[in-house]
Short mmCIF file of C-alpha atoms in Angstrom, two decimals:
data_model
loop_
_atom_site.label_atom_id
_atom_site.label_comp_id
_atom_site.label_asym_id
_atom_site.label_seq_id
_atom_site.Cartn_x
_atom_site.Cartn_y
_atom_site.Cartn_z
CA MET A 1 -2.66 64.46 -19.55
CA ALA A 2 -2.01 63.18 -16.05
CA ASP A 3 1.53 62.91 -14.71
CA THR A 4 3.60 59.97 -15.88
CA VAL A 5 3.97 57.46 -13.04
CA ILE A 6 5.90 54.72 -14.81
CA GLN A 7 8.55 55.27 -17.41
CA ALA A 8 10.87 52.73 -19.02
CA GLU A 9 13.64 53.97 -21.28
CA GLU A 10 15.58 51.95 -23.83
CA LEU A 11 15.31 48.67 -21.93
CA VAL A 12 17.58 45.92 -23.16
CA LYS A 13 17.71 42.48 -21.57
CA ARG A 14 20.00 39.76 -22.85
CA TYR A 15 20.41 36.22 -21.60
CA GLY A 16 23.75 35.21 -23.09
CA ARG A 17 23.40 35.79 -26.83
CA ARG A 18 19.61 35.83 -26.74
CA THR A 19 18.09 39.31 -26.71
CA VAL A 20 14.70 39.32 -24.97
CA LEU A 21 14.10 43.08 -24.77
CA ASP A 22 15.64 45.20 -27.49
CA GLY A 23 15.50 48.90 -26.66
CA LEU A 24 11.97 48.88 -25.29
CA SER A 25 10.54 52.21 -24.13
CA PHE A 26 7.20 52.67 -22.41
CA SER A 27 5.43 55.15 -20.19
CA ALA A 28 1.99 55.46 -18.65
CA PRO A 29 0.13 58.16 -16.70
CA ALA A 30 -1.72 57.92 -13.40
CA GLY A 31 -5.19 56.44 -13.73
CA ALA A 32 -4.43 54.44 -16.89
CA LEU A 33 -5.27 50.81 -17.49
CA ILE A 34 -2.65 49.37 -19.81
CA GLY A 35 -2.59 45.91 -21.35
CA ILE A 36 0.55 44.24 -22.63
CA VAL A 37 0.03 41.11 -24.68
CA GLY A 38 2.55 38.77 -26.21
CA GLU A 39 3.08 35.22 -27.28
CA ASN A 40 4.61 32.63 -24.99
CA GLY A 41 8.32 33.34 -24.62
CA ALA A 42 8.02 36.91 -25.93
CA GLY A 43 9.55 38.24 -22.69
CA LYS A 44 6.41 39.42 -20.88
CA SER A 45 7.42 38.20 -17.44
CA THR A 46 10.99 39.45 -17.96
CA LEU A 47 9.61 42.90 -18.78
CA LEU A 48 7.35 42.92 -15.73
CA LYS A 49 10.14 41.78 -13.41
CA ILE A 50 12.33 44.60 -14.72
CA LEU A 51 9.52 47.13 -14.29
CA ALA A 52 9.02 45.82 -10.73
CA GLY A 53 12.72 46.13 -9.94
CA ALA A 54 13.07 42.39 -9.35
CA LEU A 55 15.38 41.93 -12.33
CA ARG A 56 18.15 44.17 -13.58
CA PRO A 57 18.07 45.18 -17.25
CA THR A 58 21.24 44.83 -19.32
CA HIS A 59 20.76 48.48 -20.34
CA GLY A 60 18.15 51.14 -19.77
CA GLN A 61 16.27 52.42 -16.80
CA VAL A 62 12.85 52.41 -15.17
CA ARG A 63 11.32 55.19 -13.12
CA ILE A 64 8.36 54.61 -10.85
CA HIS A 65 6.80 57.66 -9.22
CA GLY A 66 5.08 56.64 -6.03
CA SER A 67 4.51 53.22 -4.54
CA LEU A 68 4.56 49.99 -6.50
CA GLY A 69 2.39 46.89 -6.29
CA TYR A 70 3.53 43.74 -8.06
CA CYS A 71 1.49 40.59 -8.50
CA PRO A 72 3.73 37.85 -9.92
CA GLN A 73 2.40 35.18 -12.27
CA GLN A 74 3.21 32.34 -9.88
CA VAL A 75 1.74 32.72 -6.42
CA ILE A 76 4.48 33.64 -3.99
CA LEU A 77 3.14 32.90 -0.52
CA ASN A 78 4.24 31.13 2.65
CA GLU A 79 2.44 27.81 2.97
CA SER A 80 2.92 27.68 6.74
CA LEU A 81 1.17 30.98 7.46
CA THR A 82 -2.55 31.71 7.41
CA VAL A 83 -4.27 34.32 5.24
CA ALA A 84 -4.56 36.70 8.24
CA GLN A 85 -0.87 36.22 9.06
CA HIS A 86 0.03 37.08 5.46
CA LEU A 87 -1.93 40.32 5.73
CA ASP A 88 -0.24 41.21 9.01
CA TYR A 89 3.20 40.32 7.64
CA PHE A 90 2.73 42.53 4.56
CA ARG A 91 1.14 45.27 6.68
CA ALA A 92 4.49 45.41 8.48
CA ALA A 93 6.46 45.26 5.21
CA TYR A 94 4.42 48.09 3.64
CA HIS A 95 4.57 50.06 6.91
CA LEU A 96 0.75 50.28 7.09
CA ALA A 97 -1.06 51.14 10.31
CA ASP A 98 -3.76 48.51 9.83
CA THR A 99 -5.22 45.94 7.44
CA VAL A 100 -8.63 47.60 7.02
CA TYR A 101 -8.29 47.96 3.25
CA ALA A 102 -6.80 44.45 2.92
CA ASP A 103 -9.75 43.06 4.91
CA ALA A 104 -12.13 44.87 2.56
CA LEU A 105 -10.29 43.35 -0.43
CA ILE A 106 -10.71 39.88 1.05
CA GLU A 107 -14.45 40.47 1.32
CA ARG A 108 -14.59 41.87 -2.22
CA LEU A 109 -12.83 38.77 -3.54
CA ALA A 110 -15.07 36.56 -1.36
CA TYR A 111 -12.57 34.47 0.57
CA GLY A 112 -13.03 35.89 4.09
CA GLN A 113 -13.96 32.44 5.40
CA TYR A 114 -10.36 31.29 4.87
CA ARG A 115 -8.80 34.01 7.02
CA ALA A 116 -7.53 31.51 9.63
CA THR A 117 -6.58 28.80 7.11
CA PRO A 118 -2.91 28.05 6.39
CA VAL A 119 -2.15 28.93 2.78
CA GLY A 120 -0.93 25.39 2.06
CA ALA A 121 -4.52 24.16 2.58
CA LEU A 122 -6.11 26.69 0.17
CA SER A 123 -7.17 25.97 -3.42
CA GLY A 124 -5.09 27.38 -6.27
CA GLY A 125 -7.75 29.99 -7.04
CA THR A 126 -7.92 31.24 -3.44
CA GLN A 127 -4.12 31.40 -3.28
CA GLN A 128 -4.23 33.54 -6.43
CA LYS A 129 -6.75 35.87 -4.73
CA LEU A 130 -4.39 36.30 -1.77
CA ASN A 131 -1.49 36.79 -4.18
CA LEU A 132 -3.45 39.67 -5.72
CA THR A 133 -4.55 41.09 -2.36
CA LEU A 134 -0.92 41.36 -1.21
CA ALA A 135 -0.11 43.43 -4.32
CA LEU A 136 -3.07 45.79 -3.76
CA MET A 137 -3.35 46.22 -0.01
CA HIS A 138 -1.17 49.35 0.23
CA ARG A 139 -3.09 51.20 -2.53
CA PRO A 140 -0.09 51.49 -4.88
CA SER A 141 0.42 54.28 -7.41
CA VAL A 142 1.50 51.72 -10.01
CA LEU A 143 0.17 48.17 -10.07
CA LEU A 144 1.91 45.54 -12.18
CA LEU A 145 -0.11 42.36 -12.74
CA ASP A 146 1.36 39.29 -14.44
CA GLU A 147 -1.43 37.01 -15.75
CA PRO A 148 -3.55 38.14 -12.79
CA TYR A 149 -6.73 36.15 -13.38
CA GLN A 150 -5.25 32.71 -13.91
CA GLY A 151 -7.28 30.26 -11.83
CA PHE A 152 -10.15 32.71 -11.21
CA ASP A 153 -13.71 31.57 -11.72
CA TRP A 154 -16.12 33.79 -13.67
CA GLU A 155 -17.44 35.62 -10.59
CA THR A 156 -13.95 36.38 -9.36
CA TYR A 157 -12.93 37.47 -12.84
CA LEU A 158 -15.73 40.04 -12.82
CA ARG A 159 -14.84 41.15 -9.28
CA PHE A 160 -11.26 41.59 -10.44
CA TRP A 161 -12.38 43.99 -13.16
CA GLY A 162 -14.52 45.87 -10.67
CA LEU A 163 -11.45 46.33 -8.51
CA ALA A 164 -9.25 47.32 -11.45
CA SER A 165 -11.76 50.00 -12.53
CA GLU A 166 -11.97 51.31 -8.97
CA LEU A 167 -8.19 51.52 -8.69
CA ARG A 168 -7.99 53.33 -12.01
CA SER A 169 -10.58 55.86 -10.92
CA GLN A 170 -8.52 56.45 -7.77
CA GLY A 171 -5.50 57.37 -9.91
CA CYS A 172 -3.65 54.05 -9.84
CA CYS A 173 -1.88 53.09 -13.06
CA VAL A 174 -2.67 49.42 -13.68
CA VAL A 175 -0.50 47.42 -16.08
CA VAL A 176 -1.78 43.95 -16.97
CA ILE A 177 0.46 41.51 -18.80
CA SER A 178 -1.05 38.41 -20.32
CA HIS A 179 -0.61 36.03 -23.24
CA LEU A 180 -4.24 36.75 -24.10
CA LEU A 181 -6.21 39.80 -23.01
CA PHE A 182 -9.93 39.31 -22.66
CA ASP A 183 -12.35 42.25 -22.67
CA GLN A 184 -9.93 44.56 -24.42
CA GLN A 185 -12.44 47.43 -24.46
CA ARG A 186 -11.71 47.85 -20.76
CA PHE A 187 -8.14 49.03 -21.46
CA ASP A 188 -6.99 52.57 -22.22
CA ALA A 189 -4.16 51.23 -24.35
CA ILE A 190 -2.91 47.82 -25.42
CA TYR A 191 0.60 47.01 -26.58
CA GLN A 192 1.93 43.89 -28.14
CA LEU A 193 5.36 42.71 -27.06
CA ARG A 194 7.06 41.49 -30.20
CA GLN A 195 10.74 41.16 -31.06
CA GLY A 196 11.74 42.82 -27.82
CA ARG A 197 9.67 45.98 -28.26
CA LEU A 198 6.16 47.20 -27.56
CA HIS A 199 3.87 47.86 -30.52
CA PRO A 200 0.52 49.65 -30.04
CA GLN A 201 -2.20 47.19 -30.95
CA THR A 202 -4.90 48.25 -33.40
CA VAL A 203 -8.57 48.18 -32.46
CA ALA A 204 -9.37 45.66 -35.18
CA ALA A 205 -6.78 43.20 -33.90
CA ALA A 206 -8.02 43.79 -30.35
CA ASP A 207 -11.59 42.99 -31.34
CA ILE A 208 -10.58 39.75 -33.02
CA THR A 209 -8.58 38.60 -29.99
CA ASN A 210 -11.35 39.75 -27.70
CA ALA A 211 -13.98 37.75 -29.55
CA THR A 212 -11.82 34.63 -29.38
CA GLY A 213 -10.99 35.22 -25.75
CA SER A 214 -14.60 35.79 -24.69
CA ALA A 215 -15.67 32.65 -26.48
CA ALA A 216 -12.97 30.68 -24.70
CA LEU A 217 -14.06 32.05 -21.32
CA GLN A 218 -17.72 31.27 -21.95
CA GLU A 219 -16.78 27.70 -22.74
CA VAL A 220 -14.86 27.32 -19.50
CA HIS A 221 -17.45 28.92 -17.27
CA MET B 1 11.31 49.57 12.88
CA LEU B 2 11.12 47.65 16.18
CA GLN B 3 7.50 46.69 15.52
CA THR B 4 8.42 45.53 12.02
CA TYR B 5 11.27 43.45 13.44
CA LEU B 6 9.02 41.90 16.10
CA THR B 7 6.41 40.98 13.49
CA THR B 8 9.01 39.51 11.14
CA ALA B 9 10.76 37.55 13.90
CA ARG B 10 7.43 36.26 15.19
CA TYR B 11 6.46 34.84 11.79
CA ALA B 12 9.93 33.39 11.26
CA LEU B 13 9.41 31.48 14.54
CA VAL B 14 5.79 30.57 13.75
CA GLU B 15 7.04 29.00 10.57
CA GLN B 16 9.66 26.97 12.45
CA LEU B 17 7.06 25.76 14.92
CA ARG B 18 4.79 24.68 12.04
CA ASN B 19 7.53 22.37 10.73
CA ARG B 20 5.91 19.37 12.36
CA PHE B 21 8.21 16.83 10.78
CA ALA B 22 11.29 18.51 12.24
CA LEU B 23 9.63 18.86 15.65
CA GLY B 24 8.55 15.21 15.58
CA LEU B 25 12.09 14.24 14.65
CA LEU B 26 13.40 16.27 17.56
CA ILE B 27 10.99 14.80 20.10
CA VAL B 28 11.48 11.18 19.01
CA PHE B 29 14.97 11.01 17.51
CA VAL B 30 16.99 12.66 20.31
CA PRO B 31 15.89 10.31 23.15
CA LEU B 32 15.93 7.29 20.84
CA TRP B 33 19.44 8.07 19.64
CA ASP B 34 20.70 8.77 23.18
CA TRP B 35 19.13 5.54 24.43
CA LEU B 36 20.55 3.48 21.57
CA ILE B 37 24.07 4.89 21.87
CA GLY B 38 23.92 4.65 25.67
CA ALA B 39 22.94 0.98 25.41
CA LEU B 40 25.62 0.17 22.82
CA ILE B 41 28.63 1.78 24.51
CA ALA B 42 29.81 0.26 27.78
CA ASN B 43 31.41 2.18 30.64
CA GLY B 44 35.16 2.42 30.28
CA SER B 45 37.95 4.95 30.47
CA VAL B 46 39.04 6.79 27.34
CA GLY B 47 41.56 9.59 26.76
CA PHE B 48 40.33 13.01 25.59
CA LYS B 49 42.72 15.80 24.64
CA LEU B 50 41.78 19.19 26.05
CA GLN B 51 42.45 22.24 23.88
CA SER B 52 43.17 24.41 26.93
CA THR B 53 45.99 22.26 28.34
CA GLY B 54 47.00 20.06 25.42
CA GLN B 55 46.91 17.13 27.87
CA LEU B 56 44.93 13.90 27.67
CA PHE B 57 42.55 13.30 30.53
CA GLN B 58 40.48 10.23 31.22
CA VAL B 59 36.70 10.30 30.85
CA ASN B 60 33.99 7.65 30.84
CA GLY B 61 33.60 6.50 27.21
CA HIS B 62 29.87 5.84 27.68
CA ASP B 63 29.20 9.39 28.88
CA VAL B 64 31.32 11.10 26.26
CA THR B 65 29.68 9.04 23.49
CA LEU B 66 26.28 10.16 24.76
CA LEU B 67 27.46 13.75 24.33
CA THR B 68 28.52 12.95 20.77
CA ALA B 69 25.15 11.35 20.04
CA GLY B 70 23.46 14.55 21.21
CA PHE B 71 25.67 16.64 18.94
CA ASN B 72 24.87 14.39 16.01
CA ALA B 73 21.11 14.64 16.59
CA ILE B 74 20.82 18.37 17.21
CA THR B 75 23.17 19.45 14.42
CA LEU B 76 21.13 17.42 11.93
CA ILE B 77 17.77 18.67 13.16
CA VAL B 78 18.59 22.37 13.53
CA ALA B 79 20.37 22.51 10.16
CA PHE B 80 17.39 20.73 8.56
CA MET B 81 14.87 23.14 10.16
CA ILE B 82 16.64 26.30 9.06
CA PHE B 83 17.59 24.92 5.63
CA ALA B 84 13.99 23.89 4.86
CA ALA B 85 12.59 27.33 5.76
CA ALA B 86 15.32 29.32 3.97
CA ARG B 87 15.01 27.33 0.76
CA LYS B 88 11.21 27.19 0.66
CA ASN B 89 10.79 30.90 1.31
CA ALA B 90 13.43 32.39 -0.97
CA GLY B 91 10.77 33.92 -3.25
CA PHE B 92 8.53 34.96 -0.37
CA ASP B 93 11.40 36.74 1.39
CA ARG B 94 12.25 38.54 -1.85
CA ARG B 95 8.61 39.63 -2.19
CA LEU B 96 8.55 40.98 1.37
CA VAL B 97 11.72 42.99 0.79
CA GLN B 98 10.31 44.28 -2.50
CA ALA B 99 7.20 45.34 -0.60
CA GLY B 100 9.35 47.45 1.68
CA LEU B 101 10.57 45.16 4.46
CA PRO B 102 14.03 46.54 5.29
CA GLN B 103 16.74 43.97 4.55
CA PRO B 104 18.41 44.46 7.96
CA VAL B 105 15.07 43.60 9.60
CA ALA B 106 14.70 40.46 7.46
CA ILE B 107 18.27 39.48 8.34
CA ALA B 108 17.79 40.16 12.07
CA ALA B 109 14.64 38.01 12.04
CA LYS B 110 16.52 35.15 10.42
CA VAL B 111 19.27 35.36 13.04
CA THR B 112 16.63 35.50 15.80
CA ALA B 113 14.96 32.35 14.48
CA ILE B 114 18.28 30.51 14.43
CA VAL B 115 19.23 31.63 17.96
CA VAL B 116 15.83 30.86 19.51
CA MET B 117 15.48 27.47 17.83
CA ALA B 118 19.09 26.57 18.66
CA ALA B 119 18.57 27.52 22.32
CA LEU B 120 15.34 25.50 22.62
CA VAL B 121 16.68 22.44 20.81
CA ALA B 122 19.88 22.55 22.90
CA LEU B 123 17.82 22.78 26.10
CA TYR B 124 15.68 19.83 25.09
CA ALA B 125 18.72 17.74 24.14
CA THR B 126 20.39 18.58 27.48
CA LEU B 127 17.30 17.55 29.45
CA ILE B 128 17.08 14.27 27.52
CA LEU B 129 20.79 13.65 28.08
CA ILE B 130 20.29 13.97 31.84
CA LEU B 131 17.89 11.02 31.67
CA PHE B 132 20.77 8.80 30.56
CA TRP B 133 23.74 10.36 32.33
CA ARG B 134 23.64 12.69 35.33
CA PRO B 135 26.59 15.15 35.19
CA ALA B 136 28.16 15.95 38.56
CA SER B 137 26.81 19.48 38.97
CA LEU B 138 24.37 22.05 37.62
CA THR B 139 27.35 23.97 36.22
CA ALA B 140 28.29 20.90 34.20
CA CYS B 141 24.74 20.71 32.84
CA VAL B 142 24.87 24.39 31.87
CA ALA B 143 28.21 23.81 30.13
CA ILE B 144 26.67 20.97 28.12
CA TRP B 145 23.68 23.15 27.19
CA LEU B 146 26.09 25.88 26.09
CA ALA B 147 28.06 23.38 24.01
CA TYR B 148 24.88 22.07 22.38
CA LEU B 149 23.73 25.65 21.78
CA LEU B 150 26.99 26.57 20.04
CA ALA B 151 26.85 23.46 17.83
CA ALA B 152 23.19 24.17 17.01
CA LEU B 153 24.03 27.79 16.15
CA SER B 154 26.80 26.76 13.74
CA TYR B 155 24.61 24.17 12.06
CA GLY B 156 21.61 26.52 11.97
CA ALA B 157 23.82 29.03 10.15
CA LEU B 158 25.05 26.23 7.87
CA GLY B 159 21.40 25.38 7.14
CA LEU B 160 20.76 29.02 6.21
CA LEU B 161 23.83 29.09 3.96
CA LEU B 162 22.82 25.88 2.18
CA GLY B 163 19.24 27.16 1.95
CA VAL B 164 20.32 30.19 -0.08
CA VAL B 165 22.91 28.49 -2.30
CA VAL B 166 21.76 24.90 -2.92
CA SER B 167 19.03 24.62 -5.54
CA SER B 168 17.99 21.02 -4.82
CA GLU B 169 16.30 20.08 -1.56
CA LEU B 170 17.73 16.57 -1.71
CA ALA B 171 21.27 17.87 -2.27
CA GLY B 172 20.90 20.15 0.76
CA PHE B 173 19.70 17.33 3.00
CA PHE B 174 22.51 15.05 1.89
CA LEU B 175 25.10 17.74 2.48
CA ILE B 176 23.75 18.37 6.00
CA ILE B 177 23.74 14.66 6.82
CA MET B 178 27.25 14.05 5.47
CA ILE B 179 28.79 17.12 7.12
CA SER B 180 27.15 16.43 10.49
CA LEU B 181 28.03 12.73 10.45
CA MET B 182 31.65 13.32 9.52
CA ASP B 183 32.09 16.22 11.91
CA THR B 184 30.54 14.67 15.02
CA PHE B 185 31.92 11.16 14.36
CA LEU B 186 35.47 12.49 14.11
CA GLN B 187 35.19 14.28 17.46
CA ALA B 188 34.11 11.08 19.31
CA PRO B 189 37.11 9.61 21.17
CA VAL B 190 35.75 6.05 21.56
CA GLU B 191 37.14 3.52 19.06
CA ASN B 192 38.21 6.31 16.76
CA PRO B 193 41.82 6.02 15.49
CA LEU B 194 41.74 9.70 14.52
CA ALA B 195 40.62 10.85 18.00
CA ASN B 196 42.59 13.67 19.63
CA LYS B 197 44.48 14.50 16.43
CA ASP B 198 45.27 18.20 15.97
CA PHE B 199 43.49 18.49 12.62
CA LEU B 200 40.14 17.92 14.37
CA ALA B 201 40.31 21.55 15.51
CA ALA B 202 39.47 22.53 11.92
CA PHE B 203 35.92 21.12 12.18
CA PRO B 204 32.80 22.97 13.41
CA ALA B 205 31.97 20.51 16.21
CA TYR B 206 35.46 20.71 17.75
CA GLY B 207 34.84 23.78 19.92
CA PRO B 208 31.42 22.61 21.22
CA MET B 209 32.83 19.13 21.93
CA GLN B 210 35.71 20.66 23.90
CA ILE B 211 33.25 22.75 25.95
CA ALA B 212 30.91 19.80 26.54
CA VAL B 213 33.64 17.42 27.69
CA SER B 214 35.69 19.95 29.60
CA GLY B 215 32.71 21.68 31.25
CA GLY B 216 30.64 18.51 31.56
CA PHE B 217 33.39 16.72 33.50
CA GLY B 218 34.19 19.69 35.73
CA HIS B 219 37.29 21.13 34.05
CA GLY B 220 35.85 24.53 33.17
CA ILE B 221 35.41 26.15 29.77
CA ALA B 222 38.28 27.52 27.67
CA ALA B 223 37.66 30.91 26.04
CA ALA B 224 39.44 29.66 22.91
CA SER B 225 36.83 26.88 22.47
CA LEU B 226 34.04 29.40 22.92
CA LEU B 227 35.51 31.80 20.37
CA LEU B 228 36.21 29.02 17.89
CA SER B 229 32.59 27.85 18.11
CA LEU B 230 31.27 31.38 17.64
CA ALA B 231 33.61 31.87 14.67
CA TRP B 232 31.94 28.96 12.84
CA PHE B 233 28.51 30.42 13.60
CA ALA B 234 29.62 33.85 12.41
CA GLY B 235 31.37 32.46 9.32
CA PHE B 236 28.47 30.36 8.06
CA GLY B 237 25.96 33.00 9.14
CA LEU B 238 27.65 36.01 7.54
CA LEU B 239 28.20 34.16 4.26
CA GLY B 240 24.59 32.94 4.17
CA LEU B 241 23.19 36.35 5.10
CA PHE B 242 25.38 38.11 2.54
CA ILE B 243 24.00 35.86 -0.19
CA PHE B 244 20.46 36.40 1.18
CA TRP B 245 21.02 40.16 1.08
CA TRP B 246 22.41 39.94 -2.47
CA ARG B 247 19.49 37.86 -3.70
CA THR B 248 16.79 40.02 -2.12
CA ARG B 249 18.13 43.46 -3.01
CA ALA B 250 16.06 45.53 -5.44
CA TRP B 251 17.48 47.38 -8.41
CA HIS B 252 15.97 50.65 -7.40
CA SER B 253 16.01 52.91 -4.38
CA GLN B 254 13.09 54.38 -2.48
CA ARG B 255 10.67 53.02 -5.11
CA LEU B 256 11.40 56.07 -7.24
CA ALA B 257 13.67 54.75 -9.92
CA HIS B 258 15.74 51.76 -10.88
CA ALA B 259 18.37 51.63 -13.53
CA ALA B 260 21.10 49.46 -14.99
#
């Protein structure tokens, strides 16, 4: 088995008297594609923020081996800056020499024509593509994605999975959190976040959710 | 590190220059306000107490009110500019720091944006002022620019502080308007029963007003006024930057581990 690149031990998160995470433990190796599913309010975003280091757990610890990429559920961009300026800004933040890979990602996600457009003038879907690009552009060892394909059209959704597979084959551990995981056969493992802990999801349950999810997607697109 | 700082500072300034509403306000409001105040207040002698000597000296009420109008306009505009950017980009700044942007670099870029914008706005306000009142010498003009710069720095830092602590945009704008109005109105000596009272020294615009009047009317600049003005800038700035640092820090080190 490949080396563990992300490891969470006994995570507890309380907001006042409400316990959101209750002794949650989780680990994943390099090159794994992990899905975490949970109902609304189950604590998915809280878990991802803790894994990303953006939120402190009440107890427990998280170890990330290597670099981390984090794509938050809500797009976090600067409306005044253009797409190209975002890439340059994050190139500096990640201490990268250039934006060659980021430029390739833009072409892969098919929004190169908006390079000089201020983000405030972009559609929600294109903003989401940039949001994702900023999380990927430094080729992280661990990639945490919170509802990553919200706002994507069908073509972009497929391109996203192409990228995710490529990253996995390059040894990146990809963790996708969503209230509903489509195409569950793509994942190496799926966990359900319930009552503050992760429960491995059975294949049968995955198939049922997958069938429902695919149907829903077909209707939309 | 230098390259990272230059990139970060550049985008902090690009963002300020894209705030078209604030720039429009600056271009239109400063001359309009100077013209209006200049037209309303007639020439006439008024006493102004200098911090350096403790003595009252007589100045033209029209000219000194123009200085006050400038303070009022630039403190509002600079505080608004910095507040709007700090509040809007709280999440974006946190994301950049999470991505690896060193916090000292992010902080240095914020300070750079405040200093550059304050210097430019102060220069513009000084040039506009000269259209309505010609100080006696170039030195006097430089003293007025310095006074405007110091006021703009303090209010830029106040904008940053409010941007990181106030959750509502409306609340922040109201606070800026109320603080600026009260502060600059109290310092004006014309038809102000509280003028020249000692307690005025406890307000942010006191030091800049002392420098503007003293330097602008050829009486030199007191070091105490300079230090007092810088203390307000440092006080607001350090508090705002500390909260910014606290909010953007990550719970792990070197991307290797984070723990409670």
